[in-house]
Structures are given as C-alpha cells and as structure tokens.
PDB file of C-alpha atoms in Angstrom:
ATOM      1  CA  UNK U   1     -40.207 -76.805 -15.237  1.00 94.00           C
ATOM      2  CA  UNK U   2     -40.340 -79.657 -17.712  1.00 97.00           C
ATOM      3  CA  UNK U   3     -43.251 -79.462 -20.139  1.00 97.00           C
ATOM      4  CA  UNK U   4     -45.140 -82.480 -21.441  1.00 98.00           C
ATOM      5  CA  UNK U   5     -47.236 -82.015 -24.574  1.00 96.00           C
ATOM      6  CA  UNK U   6     -49.580 -84.624 -26.011  1.00 97.00           C
ATOM      7  CA  UNK U   7     -50.636 -84.183 -29.633  1.00 94.00           C
ATOM      8  CA  UNK U   8     -53.954 -85.940 -30.116  1.00 94.00           C
ATOM      9  CA  UNK U   9     -54.962 -88.320 -32.847  1.00 92.00           C
ATOM     10  CA  UNK U  10     -57.106 -86.279 -35.279  1.00 90.00           C
ATOM     11  CA  UNK U  11     -59.910 -88.849 -35.017  1.00 94.00           C
ATOM     12  CA  UNK U  12     -60.530 -88.135 -31.307  1.00 96.00           C
ATOM     13  CA  UNK U  13     -61.069 -85.216 -28.945  1.00 97.00           C
ATOM     14  CA  UNK U  14     -57.972 -85.682 -26.776  1.00 97.00           C
ATOM     15  CA  UNK U  15     -59.011 -83.553 -23.808  1.00 96.00           C
ATOM     16  CA  UNK U  16     -62.405 -85.235 -23.631  1.00 97.00           C
ATOM     17  CA  UNK U  17     -60.919 -88.738 -23.926  1.00 97.00           C
ATOM     18  CA  UNK U  18     -58.410 -88.129 -21.126  1.00 97.00           C
ATOM     19  CA  UNK U  19     -60.584 -86.191 -18.709  1.00 96.00           C
ATOM     20  CA  UNK U  20     -63.600 -88.481 -19.106  1.00 97.00           C
ATOM     21  CA  UNK U  21     -61.612 -91.419 -17.737  1.00 96.00           C
ATOM     22  CA  UNK U  22     -61.007 -91.592 -14.009  1.00 97.00           C
ATOM     23  CA  UNK U  23     -57.445 -92.938 -14.072  1.00 96.00           C
ATOM     24  CA  UNK U  24     -56.206 -90.354 -16.582  1.00 97.00           C
ATOM     25  CA  UNK U  25     -58.137 -87.584 -14.853  1.00 97.00           C
ATOM     26  CA  UNK U  26     -56.539 -88.548 -11.515  1.00 97.00           C
ATOM     27  CA  UNK U  27     -53.049 -88.610 -13.071  1.00 97.00           C
ATOM     28  CA  UNK U  28     -53.586 -85.103 -14.481  1.00 97.00           C
ATOM     29  CA  UNK U  29     -55.454 -83.654 -11.475  1.00 96.00           C
ATOM     30  CA  UNK U  30     -52.451 -81.912  -9.905  1.00 95.00           C
ATOM     31  CA  UNK U  31     -51.444 -80.120 -13.108  1.00 97.00           C
ATOM     32  CA  UNK U  32     -52.641 -76.943 -14.794  1.00 97.00           C
ATOM     33  CA  UNK U  33     -53.757 -78.191 -18.203  1.00 97.00           C
ATOM     34  CA  UNK U  34     -53.189 -76.056 -21.291  1.00 97.00           C
ATOM     35  CA  UNK U  35     -53.992 -76.580 -24.970  1.00 95.00           C
ATOM     36  CA  UNK U  36     -51.075 -75.062 -26.938  1.00 92.00           C
ATOM     37  CA  UNK U  37     -52.307 -76.530 -30.242  1.00 89.00           C
ATOM     38  CA  UNK U  38     -55.683 -77.742 -31.427  1.00 89.00           C
ATOM     39  CA  UNK U  39     -56.439 -81.184 -29.977  1.00 93.00           C
ATOM     40  CA  UNK U  40     -53.431 -81.160 -27.667  1.00 95.00           C
ATOM     41  CA  UNK U  41     -52.834 -81.124 -23.950  1.00 97.00           C
ATOM     42  CA  UNK U  42     -49.793 -79.744 -22.121  1.00 98.00           C
ATOM     43  CA  UNK U  43     -48.730 -79.682 -18.478  1.00 98.00           C
ATOM     44  CA  UNK U  44     -45.636 -78.548 -16.603  1.00 98.00           C
ATOM     45  CA  UNK U  45     -43.915 -81.052 -14.324  1.00 98.00           C
ATOM     46  CA  UNK U  46     -41.127 -80.507 -11.794  1.00 98.00           C
ATOM     47  CA  UNK U  47     -38.495 -82.594 -13.599  1.00 96.00           C
ATOM     48  CA  UNK U  48     -37.676 -84.832 -16.525  1.00 96.00           C
ATOM     49  CA  UNK U  49     -38.230 -87.837 -14.261  1.00 97.00           C
ATOM     50  CA  UNK U  50     -41.695 -86.597 -13.301  1.00 97.00           C
ATOM     51  CA  UNK U  51     -42.524 -86.035 -16.982  1.00 98.00           C
ATOM     52  CA  UNK U  52     -41.487 -89.574 -17.924  1.00 98.00           C
ATOM     53  CA  UNK U  53     -43.401 -90.946 -14.930  1.00 97.00           C
ATOM     54  CA  UNK U  54     -46.561 -89.079 -15.981  1.00 98.00           C
ATOM     55  CA  UNK U  55     -46.259 -90.461 -19.511  1.00 98.00           C
ATOM     56  CA  UNK U  56     -45.834 -93.958 -18.077  1.00 97.00           C
ATOM     57  CA  UNK U  57     -48.975 -93.470 -15.965  1.00 97.00           C
ATOM     58  CA  UNK U  58     -50.898 -92.384 -19.074  1.00 98.00           C
ATOM     59  CA  UNK U  59     -49.506 -95.088 -21.385  1.00 98.00           C
ATOM     60  CA  UNK U  60     -52.824 -96.892 -21.970  1.00 97.00           C
ATOM     61  CA  UNK U  61     -54.363 -93.608 -23.153  1.00 98.00           C
ATOM     62  CA  UNK U  62     -51.322 -92.534 -25.161  1.00 97.00           C
ATOM     63  CA  UNK U  63     -51.484 -95.694 -27.249  1.00 97.00           C
ATOM     64  CA  UNK U  64     -55.151 -95.105 -28.076  1.00 97.00           C
ATOM     65  CA  UNK U  65     -55.571 -91.344 -28.333  1.00 97.00           C
ATOM     66  CA  UNK U  66     -52.194 -89.639 -28.869  1.00 97.00           C
ATOM     67  CA  UNK U  67     -50.161 -89.242 -32.071  1.00 93.00           C
ATOM     68  CA  UNK U  68     -47.083 -87.771 -30.357  1.00 93.00           C
ATOM     69  CA  UNK U  69     -45.964 -87.359 -26.757  1.00 96.00           C
ATOM     70  CA  UNK U  70     -43.159 -84.805 -26.508  1.00 93.00           C
ATOM     71  CA  UNK U  71     -41.181 -83.358 -23.608  1.00 95.00           C
ATOM     72  CA  UNK U  72     -39.305 -80.043 -23.317  1.00 92.00           C
ATOM     73  CA  UNK U  73     -36.623 -79.980 -20.643  1.00 94.00           C
ATOM     74  CA  UNK U  74     -35.115 -76.466 -20.283  1.00 94.00           C
ATOM     75  CA  UNK U  75     -31.779 -77.792 -18.984  1.00 92.00           C
ATOM     76  CA  UNK U  76     -31.362 -79.573 -22.343  1.00 91.00           C
ATOM     77  CA  UNK U  77     -32.966 -77.035 -24.697  1.00 86.00           C
ATOM     78  CA  UNK U  78     -35.483 -74.236 -24.336  1.00 86.00           C
ATOM     79  CA  UNK U  79     -36.832 -74.584 -27.872  1.00 82.00           C
ATOM     80  CA  UNK U  80     -36.479 -78.262 -28.797  1.00 85.00           C
ATOM     81  CA  UNK U  81     -38.675 -81.120 -27.666  1.00 87.00           C
ATOM     82  CA  UNK U  82     -37.689 -84.699 -26.843  1.00 90.00           C
ATOM     83  CA  UNK U  83     -39.725 -87.713 -27.874  1.00 90.00           C
ATOM     84  CA  UNK U  84     -41.006 -89.857 -25.046  1.00 93.00           C
ATOM     85  CA  UNK U  85     -38.385 -92.519 -25.767  1.00 92.00           C
ATOM     86  CA  UNK U  86     -35.571 -89.972 -25.903  1.00 92.00           C
ATOM     87  CA  UNK U  87     -36.728 -88.347 -22.647  1.00 93.00           C
ATOM     88  CA  UNK U  88     -36.708 -91.769 -20.993  1.00 95.00           C
ATOM     89  CA  UNK U  89     -33.222 -92.531 -22.340  1.00 94.00           C
ATOM     90  CA  UNK U  90     -31.873 -89.218 -21.003  1.00 93.00           C
ATOM     91  CA  UNK U  91     -33.527 -89.783 -17.627  1.00 96.00           C
ATOM     92  CA  UNK U  92     -32.043 -93.286 -17.438  1.00 96.00           C
ATOM     93  CA  UNK U  93     -28.567 -92.017 -18.402  1.00 94.00           C
ATOM     94  CA  UNK U  94     -28.467 -94.043 -21.630  1.00 94.00           C
ATOM     95  CA  UNK U  95     -28.054 -90.881 -23.734  1.00 91.00           C
ATOM     96  CA  UNK U  96     -26.184 -87.811 -22.469  1.00 91.00           C
ATOM     97  CA  UNK U  97     -28.277 -84.608 -22.641  1.00 90.00           C
ATOM     98  CA  UNK U  98     -25.704 -82.960 -24.918  1.00 88.00           C
ATOM     99  CA  UNK U  99     -26.263 -85.674 -27.552  1.00 87.00           C
ATOM    100  CA  UNK U 100     -30.031 -85.284 -27.934  1.00 84.00           C
ATOM    101  CA  UNK U 101     -29.608 -82.896 -30.871  1.00 79.00           C
ATOM    102  CA  UNK U 102     -28.310 -85.806 -32.967  1.00 78.00           C
ATOM    103  CA  UNK U 103     -31.807 -87.284 -33.101  1.00 70.00           C
ATOM    104  CA  UNK U 104     -34.170 -84.883 -34.831  1.00 67.00           C
ATOM    105  CA  UNK U 105     -37.764 -85.059 -35.977  1.00 68.00           C
ATOM    106  CA  UNK U 106     -38.931 -81.753 -37.391  1.00 68.00           C
ATOM    107  CA  UNK U 107     -42.574 -80.666 -37.223  1.00 68.00           C
ATOM    108  CA  UNK U 108     -43.750 -77.966 -39.553  1.00 71.00           C
ATOM    109  CA  UNK U 109     -46.192 -75.366 -38.270  1.00 70.00           C
ATOM    110  CA  UNK U 110     -49.124 -74.163 -40.354  1.00 75.00           C
ATOM    111  CA  UNK U 111     -51.193 -71.453 -38.685  1.00 76.00           C
ATOM    112  CA  UNK U 112     -49.504 -72.363 -35.403  1.00 69.00           C
ATOM    113  CA  UNK U 113     -50.442 -76.057 -35.594  1.00 70.00           C
ATOM    114  CA  UNK U 114     -47.889 -78.905 -35.942  1.00 71.00           C
ATOM    115  CA  UNK U 115     -48.072 -80.836 -39.212  1.00 69.00           C
ATOM    116  CA  UNK U 116     -46.376 -83.777 -40.935  1.00 70.00           C
ATOM    117  CA  UNK U 117     -43.162 -84.530 -39.013  1.00 67.00           C
ATOM    118  CA  UNK U 118     -39.978 -85.107 -40.996  1.00 63.00           C
ATOM    119  CA  UNK U 119     -36.855 -86.845 -39.786  1.00 57.00           C
ATOM    120  CA  UNK U 120     -33.573 -84.990 -40.261  1.00 51.00           C
TER     121      UNK U 120
END
C-alpha cells in the first residue's frame, strides 16, 4: 500500500478543514484516516498512481491548508517519503524509482513530530 501523509499548516486544524468540506470529505470517504503526527492526516492507497490522483483531487485544499504532502511507496523505499512532485514524476516515468534518493529533503523529529525540513 502507498501511504499519503498531509502535514497541516500550523495556523489551521487540518482534519477539521478537510472533513468539513464536502468535496474533500467525499475524496477521503473510502480511506481509513490516521493522524501520525499532530495536525496531519494519512491514508493508504492501492498504488502510487492512486496516491497522486488523490492529491490532485485535493489540490485546492492542499494549497490552502497543507504545508507538505508526502508519499511513501514501499516498492521504492519503506522508510523514505517522496514529495508530491517527485511522486508524480515517478508515476509519469520522468524519474526512475532508483533515482529518487538523489533528491532529499530531511525532516527532523522532535518528540515524534516533524520539524524544519533541510535540503541535503
């Protein structure tokens, strides 16, 4: 399963903002929603293509309420996440899966919460 995780803008309650709007609620209705970090939302999709499609469906909300949209595809890596743009590029065949590790953004974790990303 491919996991999509949305890290909310600190100024909003991400789960409330998404689930209080009919279009976003409908897009997420078939998924089991989890909150792996404070003010985040994660769902498992059947494939990388489905993950990218879900993010496309939620784009209006991502622009307004989400700081980061990340995707973990187990066939690429079990412990590294792809940015939305990188996931799309892999899905479209523009970047081979074995080359995703050349594009890194490292999040620190403080008390289990992601903080201040750094590019490597």
